[in-house]
């Protein structure tokens, strides 16, 4: 039986910047439907800006890779235990776990067992590897909100409720982008460490410390090769916060002290759209770059042990979201052994020198096919699940019609040191 005593209290949990974007969009849609809505859980600056009371800094969950997770495991488990306790006490009308499956599915399991409806927003890549996880997903959540069109059919074949909602970025990013306007918005001519005389190459190493430390040295060596071929090339980078910006600068100075790079904090889309071509680490940022119509190539490298395990389990031969959505290789991918500075430099040289008309047209076609009001579709699904869960409850006749008691809990507070990744600044 549903346990919520707070029909206007919604719980959401995101662990990285891409999830923060999705969560903020969903929160805005919920507030349009329920003006009395209040939000608790864990999120980043975008979700906090929309009113989320976040119990910890989202960055504490932004880890990946076996050894990095292992090193942080005690703290991660402590946060998980803490948030479960907080949410069970708060009794929200629904919990939405955004991506972060290893963390969120466990939280969802505990809350669902307690009678709180649960949704998992962004399907884990069960269609790519570890298909048996679908059983855990079915037990943990009432419904999946999927970003990729083929995922709905995949789950339907396995008797799991799934709603295709697309991605909010496809709706918010315009079909046509003017790079010159974007360059003006980030004041590129004034903020660039080097005078902008030639091509602009963006380097996006990722939004997690482990990923940056692994990928950025490879990209720095790639940049050195590019600089020899195209001496006027300017390198720019964007990261979500100042901590990561400092990390990027330190690694770059260690690996490539002879090269300049301008690091922007926030303004991700304008930075990407300002570039002639982008070298990026595989992740949601590939989708964002495609939607901005900037030519790019994808790279990714993990430890030899992780690669060996993944090779045995993976069922796919493409990895980036644009290629998965298209069902073919629209952009080049350099994974593991193929991820070398020489190989990346050869591809980036082509992207910087050519007009890439066909690639940009492909990007536009995929963008048009993906356009839908993702935030509203996700919101529709959330309210459908709430209604289904509470229809039979004599205690709550209509979630949206109940008067909201002011929510307050001394165990939950916005971390005053949370970084605001939306700032228009450079280092």
Tab-separated table of N, CA, C and O in Angstrom, residues 274-350:
chain	number	residue	atom	x	y	z
A	274	UNK	N	31.105	26.864	-30.424
A	274	UNK	CA	32.126	27.801	-30.880
A	274	UNK	C	33.244	27.099	-31.639
A	274	UNK	O	33.998	27.738	-32.377
A	275	UNK	N	33.364	25.786	-31.444
A	275	UNK	CA	34.486	25.042	-32.022
A	275	UNK	C	34.206	24.623	-33.465
A	275	UNK	O	33.060	24.444	-33.879
A	276	UNK	N	35.298	24.457	-34.224
A	276	UNK	CA	35.190	23.899	-35.572
A	276	UNK	C	35.076	22.383	-35.517
A	276	UNK	O	34.462	21.769	-36.393
A	277	UNK	N	35.650	21.779	-34.478
A	277	UNK	CA	35.563	20.329	-34.278
A	277	UNK	C	35.852	20.031	-32.816
A	277	UNK	O	36.528	20.805	-32.129
A	278	UNK	N	35.342	18.886	-32.346
A	278	UNK	CA	35.446	18.530	-30.931
A	278	UNK	C	36.013	17.118	-30.779
A	278	UNK	O	35.614	16.196	-31.490
A	279	UNK	N	36.927	16.974	-29.834
A	279	UNK	CA	37.416	15.666	-29.405
A	279	UNK	C	36.845	15.428	-28.020
A	279	UNK	O	37.100	16.211	-27.100
A	280	UNK	N	36.051	14.375	-27.868
A	280	UNK	CA	35.351	14.184	-26.600
A	280	UNK	C	35.381	12.742	-26.117
A	280	UNK	O	35.593	11.800	-26.882
A	281	UNK	N	35.154	12.608	-24.819
A	281	UNK	CA	35.061	11.299	-24.184
A	281	UNK	C	33.628	10.800	-24.268
A	281	UNK	O	32.691	11.550	-23.991
A	282	UNK	N	33.475	9.549	-24.628
A	282	UNK	CA	32.155	8.946	-24.832
A	282	UNK	C	31.255	9.176	-23.623
A	282	UNK	O	31.651	8.956	-22.475
A	283	UNK	N	30.029	9.627	-23.870
A	283	UNK	CA	29.064	9.902	-22.819
A	283	UNK	C	27.929	10.734	-23.393
A	283	UNK	O	27.825	10.913	-24.616
A	284	UNK	N	27.082	11.271	-22.522
A	284	UNK	CA	25.959	12.085	-22.975
A	284	UNK	C	26.422	13.319	-23.731
A	284	UNK	O	25.702	13.847	-24.586
A	285	UNK	N	27.639	13.771	-23.465
A	285	UNK	CA	28.163	14.946	-24.148
A	285	UNK	C	28.221	14.733	-25.657
A	285	UNK	O	28.138	15.693	-26.436
A	286	UNK	N	28.332	13.478	-26.101
A	286	UNK	CA	28.330	13.189	-27.542
A	286	UNK	C	26.987	13.549	-28.156
A	286	UNK	O	26.920	14.092	-29.266
A	287	UNK	N	25.909	13.247	-27.439
A	287	UNK	CA	24.575	13.605	-27.913
A	287	UNK	C	24.418	15.122	-27.983
A	287	UNK	O	23.912	15.664	-28.969
A	288	UNK	N	24.888	15.814	-26.959
A	288	UNK	CA	24.776	17.274	-26.910
A	288	UNK	C	25.564	17.913	-28.054
A	288	UNK	O	25.089	18.849	-28.703
A	289	UNK	N	26.756	17.388	-28.318
A	289	UNK	CA	27.587	17.918	-29.398
A	289	UNK	C	26.941	17.680	-30.756
A	289	UNK	O	26.972	18.548	-31.638
A	290	UNK	N	26.339	16.509	-30.940
A	290	UNK	CA	25.629	16.215	-32.182
A	290	UNK	C	24.471	17.184	-32.388
A	290	UNK	O	24.266	17.718	-33.485
A	291	UNK	N	23.702	17.439	-31.332
A	291	UNK	CA	22.554	18.338	-31.430
A	291	UNK	C	22.984	19.769	-31.735
A	291	UNK	O	22.234	20.535	-32.336
A	292	UNK	N	24.204	20.114	-31.346
A	292	UNK	CA	24.746	21.446	-31.631
A	292	UNK	C	25.374	21.515	-33.023
A	292	UNK	O	25.850	22.572	-33.441
A	293	UNK	N	25.379	20.374	-33.720
A	293	UNK	CA	25.859	20.263	-35.123
A	293	UNK	C	27.345	20.561	-35.265
A	293	UNK	O	27.810	20.989	-36.322
A	294	UNK	N	28.122	20.320	-34.220
A	294	UNK	CA	29.567	20.492	-34.295
A	294	UNK	C	30.228	19.152	-34.610
A	294	UNK	O	30.009	18.187	-33.884
A	295	UNK	N	31.021	19.060	-35.669
A	295	UNK	CA	31.699	17.800	-36.006
A	295	UNK	C	32.563	17.318	-34.833
A	295	UNK	O	33.204	18.129	-34.155
A	296	UNK	N	32.582	16.020	-34.606
A	296	UNK	CA	33.349	15.516	-33.469
A	296	UNK	C	33.747	14.061	-33.683
A	296	UNK	O	33.226	13.367	-34.552
A	297	UNK	N	34.676	13.634	-32.854
A	297	UNK	CA	35.028	12.228	-32.779
A	297	UNK	C	35.015	11.807	-31.317
A	297	UNK	O	35.193	12.637	-30.420
A	298	UNK	N	34.802	10.516	-31.089
A	298	UNK	CA	34.603	9.974	-29.751
A	298	UNK	C	35.789	9.094	-29.355
A	298	UNK	O	36.277	8.300	-30.170
A	299	UNK	N	36.236	9.243	-28.120
A	299	UNK	CA	37.315	8.402	-27.606
A	299	UNK	C	36.930	7.852	-26.240
A	299	UNK	O	36.116	8.441	-25.528
A	300	UNK	N	37.513	6.710	-25.909
A	300	UNK	CA	37.240	6.136	-24.590
A	300	UNK	C	38.276	5.066	-24.294
A	300	UNK	O	38.626	4.264	-25.161
A	301	UNK	N	38.755	5.061	-23.061
A	301	UNK	CA	39.744	4.063	-22.671
A	301	UNK	C	39.587	3.746	-21.193
A	301	UNK	O	39.409	4.650	-20.369
A	302	UNK	N	39.639	2.478	-20.855
A	302	UNK	CA	39.548	2.036	-19.468
A	302	UNK	C	40.760	1.168	-19.171
A	302	UNK	O	41.604	0.928	-20.037
A	303	UNK	N	40.841	0.648	-17.963
A	303	UNK	CA	41.959	-0.224	-17.602
A	303	UNK	C	41.908	-1.507	-18.423
A	303	UNK	O	40.850	-1.905	-18.929
A	304	UNK	N	43.028	-2.183	-18.543
A	304	UNK	CA	43.103	-3.429	-19.326
A	304	UNK	C	42.166	-4.485	-18.763
A	304	UNK	O	41.517	-5.224	-19.516
A	305	UNK	N	42.069	-4.542	-17.430
A	305	UNK	CA	41.182	-5.525	-16.793
A	305	UNK	C	39.728	-5.229	-17.126
A	305	UNK	O	38.974	-6.140	-17.502
A	306	UNK	N	39.340	-3.969	-16.996
A	306	UNK	CA	37.953	-3.590	-17.313
A	306	UNK	C	37.638	-3.854	-18.783
A	306	UNK	O	36.550	-4.317	-19.122
A	307	UNK	N	38.605	-3.577	-19.645
A	307	UNK	CA	38.393	-3.792	-21.076
A	307	UNK	C	38.224	-5.271	-21.390
A	307	UNK	O	37.391	-5.656	-22.219
A	308	UNK	N	39.003	-6.114	-20.736
A	308	UNK	CA	38.921	-7.555	-20.966
A	308	UNK	C	37.551	-8.093	-20.547
A	308	UNK	O	36.937	-8.897	-21.247
A	309	UNK	N	37.072	-7.626	-19.397
A	309	UNK	CA	35.754	-8.062	-18.912
A	309	UNK	C	34.653	-7.570	-19.848
A	309	UNK	O	33.752	-8.308	-20.229
A	310	UNK	N	34.738	-6.285	-20.231
A	310	UNK	CA	33.713	-5.697	-21.098
A	310	UNK	C	33.654	-6.395	-22.452
A	310	UNK	O	32.580	-6.600	-23.019
A	311	UNK	N	34.812	-6.752	-22.981
A	311	UNK	CA	34.868	-7.391	-24.303
A	311	UNK	C	34.080	-8.692	-24.328
A	311	UNK	O	33.448	-9.050	-25.329
A	312	UNK	N	34.090	-9.402	-23.209
A	312	UNK	CA	33.380	-10.677	-23.135
A	312	UNK	C	31.870	-10.486	-22.960
A	312	UNK	O	31.079	-11.353	-23.330
A	313	UNK	N	31.480	-9.349	-22.391
A	313	UNK	CA	30.074	-9.139	-22.048
A	313	UNK	C	29.308	-8.280	-23.048
A	313	UNK	O	28.095	-8.427	-23.194
A	314	UNK	N	30.008	-7.377	-23.729
A	314	UNK	CA	29.323	-6.437	-24.611
A	314	UNK	C	28.700	-7.116	-25.825
A	314	UNK	O	29.289	-8.025	-26.412
A	315	UNK	N	27.497	-6.625	-26.184
A	315	UNK	CA	26.776	-7.159	-27.334
A	315	UNK	C	26.636	-6.132	-28.453
A	315	UNK	O	25.898	-6.352	-29.404
A	316	UNK	N	27.327	-5.012	-28.349
A	316	UNK	CA	27.208	-3.944	-29.335
A	316	UNK	C	28.577	-3.626	-29.926
A	316	UNK	O	29.609	-3.941	-29.322
A	317	UNK	N	28.578	-3.009	-31.100
A	317	UNK	CA	29.844	-2.626	-31.721
A	317	UNK	C	29.958	-1.124	-31.926
A	317	UNK	O	30.922	-0.641	-32.518
A	318	UNK	N	28.971	-0.350	-31.453
A	318	UNK	CA	29.076	1.104	-31.393
A	318	UNK	C	28.723	1.542	-29.973
A	318	UNK	O	27.989	0.841	-29.278
A	319	UNK	N	29.248	2.683	-29.554
A	319	UNK	CA	29.140	3.053	-28.143
A	319	UNK	C	28.546	4.433	-27.894
A	319	UNK	O	27.914	4.652	-26.871
A	320	UNK	N	28.765	5.379	-28.781
A	320	UNK	CA	28.269	6.730	-28.542
A	320	UNK	C	26.782	6.818	-28.875
A	320	UNK	O	26.284	6.111	-29.762
A	321	UNK	N	26.088	7.707	-28.183
A	321	UNK	CA	24.640	7.836	-28.358
A	321	UNK	C	24.221	8.159	-29.789
A	321	UNK	O	23.262	7.572	-30.297
A	322	UNK	N	24.898	9.090	-30.488
A	322	UNK	CA	24.487	9.348	-31.874
A	322	UNK	C	24.539	8.094	-32.752
A	322	UNK	O	23.635	7.859	-33.564
A	323	UNK	N	25.571	7.282	-32.586
A	323	UNK	CA	25.683	6.051	-33.374
A	323	UNK	C	24.646	5.017	-32.965
A	323	UNK	O	24.101	4.298	-33.806
A	324	UNK	N	24.360	4.938	-31.674
A	324	UNK	CA	23.336	4.007	-31.193
A	324	UNK	C	21.955	4.396	-31.719
A	324	UNK	O	21.168	3.541	-32.124
A	325	UNK	N	21.662	5.689	-31.707
A	325	UNK	CA	20.366	6.166	-32.181
A	325	UNK	C	20.223	5.936	-33.685
A	325	UNK	O	19.178	5.491	-34.171
A	326	UNK	N	21.291	6.225	-34.425
A	326	UNK	CA	21.257	6.077	-35.887
A	326	UNK	C	21.335	4.616	-36.316
A	326	UNK	O	20.903	4.259	-37.415
A	327	UNK	N	21.883	3.770	-35.444
A	327	UNK	CA	22.048	2.360	-35.799
A	327	UNK	C	23.229	2.115	-36.720
A	327	UNK	O	23.351	1.049	-37.329
A	328	UNK	N	24.119	3.099	-36.820
A	328	UNK	CA	25.305	2.966	-37.657
A	328	UNK	C	26.334	4.008	-37.186
A	328	UNK	O	26.026	4.864	-36.360
A	329	UNK	N	27.540	3.940	-37.749
A	329	UNK	CA	28.597	4.853	-37.325
A	329	UNK	C	28.510	6.182	-38.074
A	329	UNK	O	29.031	6.326	-39.173
A	330	UNK	N	27.857	7.127	-37.433
A	330	UNK	CA	27.770	8.480	-37.973
A	330	UNK	C	29.054	9.240	-37.644
A	330	UNK	O	29.526	10.070	-38.429
A	331	UNK	N	29.622	8.964	-36.471
A	331	UNK	CA	30.891	9.567	-36.066
A	331	UNK	C	31.893	8.452	-35.778
A	331	UNK	O	31.515	7.343	-35.424
A	332	UNK	N	33.169	8.778	-35.919
A	332	UNK	CA	34.222	7.797	-35.652
A	332	UNK	C	34.382	7.596	-34.149
A	332	UNK	O	34.297	8.540	-33.372
A	333	UNK	N	34.638	6.351	-33.760
A	333	UNK	CA	34.874	6.012	-32.368
A	333	UNK	C	36.259	5.374	-32.235
A	333	UNK	O	36.613	4.471	-32.997
A	334	UNK	N	37.015	5.850	-31.259
A	334	UNK	CA	38.348	5.306	-30.998
A	334	UNK	C	38.350	4.767	-29.568
A	334	UNK	O	38.497	5.516	-28.598
A	335	UNK	N	38.148	3.463	-29.469
A	335	UNK	CA	37.954	2.824	-28.173
A	335	UNK	C	39.154	1.949	-27.822
A	335	UNK	O	39.668	1.213	-28.662
A	336	UNK	N	39.593	2.060	-26.584
A	336	UNK	CA	40.646	1.225	-26.013
A	336	UNK	C	41.936	1.256	-26.827
A	336	UNK	O	42.566	2.291	-26.918
A	337	UNK	N	42.339	0.164	-27.462
A	337	UNK	CA	43.621	0.115	-28.167
A	337	UNK	C	43.669	1.087	-29.346
A	337	UNK	O	44.753	1.517	-29.759
A	338	UNK	N	42.508	1.408	-29.899
A	338	UNK	CA	42.454	2.366	-31.016
A	338	UNK	C	42.593	3.807	-30.550
A	338	UNK	O	42.785	4.710	-31.364
A	339	UNK	N	42.484	4.011	-29.250
A	339	UNK	CA	42.510	5.369	-28.689
A	339	UNK	C	43.961	5.807	-28.467
A	339	UNK	O	44.489	5.742	-27.354
A	340	UNK	N	44.600	6.239	-29.533
A	340	UNK	CA	45.987	6.710	-29.473
A	340	UNK	C	46.052	8.151	-29.976
A	340	UNK	O	45.235	8.568	-30.801
A	341	UNK	N	47.018	8.930	-29.507
A	341	UNK	CA	47.136	10.314	-29.973
A	341	UNK	C	47.276	10.416	-31.491
A	341	UNK	O	46.680	11.315	-32.099
A	342	UNK	N	48.028	9.523	-32.107
A	342	UNK	CA	48.228	9.579	-33.544
A	342	UNK	C	46.922	9.366	-34.302
A	342	UNK	O	46.594	10.112	-35.228
A	343	UNK	N	46.165	8.329	-33.896
A	343	UNK	CA	44.892	8.035	-34.566
A	343	UNK	C	43.895	9.172	-34.366
A	343	UNK	O	43.195	9.581	-35.299
A	344	UNK	N	43.834	9.689	-33.153
A	344	UNK	CA	42.904	10.791	-32.874
A	344	UNK	C	43.299	12.052	-33.645
A	344	UNK	O	42.439	12.767	-34.167
A	345	UNK	N	44.594	12.304	-33.728
A	345	UNK	CA	45.058	13.494	-34.435
A	345	UNK	C	44.736	13.428	-35.925
A	345	UNK	O	44.346	14.435	-36.538
A	346	UNK	N	44.875	12.254	-36.509
A	346	UNK	CA	44.560	12.101	-37.933
A	346	UNK	C	43.088	12.399	-38.202
A	346	UNK	O	42.742	13.070	-39.180
A	347	UNK	N	42.204	11.897	-37.330
A	347	UNK	CA	40.770	12.139	-37.509
A	347	UNK	C	40.423	13.604	-37.244
A	347	UNK	O	39.649	14.213	-37.980
A	348	UNK	N	40.990	14.166	-36.187
A	348	UNK	CA	40.690	15.559	-35.858
A	348	UNK	C	41.208	16.509	-36.939
A	348	UNK	O	40.575	17.530	-37.234
A	349	UNK	N	42.327	16.189	-37.542
A	349	UNK	CA	42.854	17.008	-38.639
A	349	UNK	C	41.844	17.071	-39.783
A	349	UNK	O	41.581	18.146	-40.343
A	350	UNK	N	41.251	15.923	-40.118
A	350	UNK	CA	40.238	15.879	-41.181
A	350	UNK	C	39.026	16.725	-40.812
A	350	UNK	O	38.503	17.482	-41.632
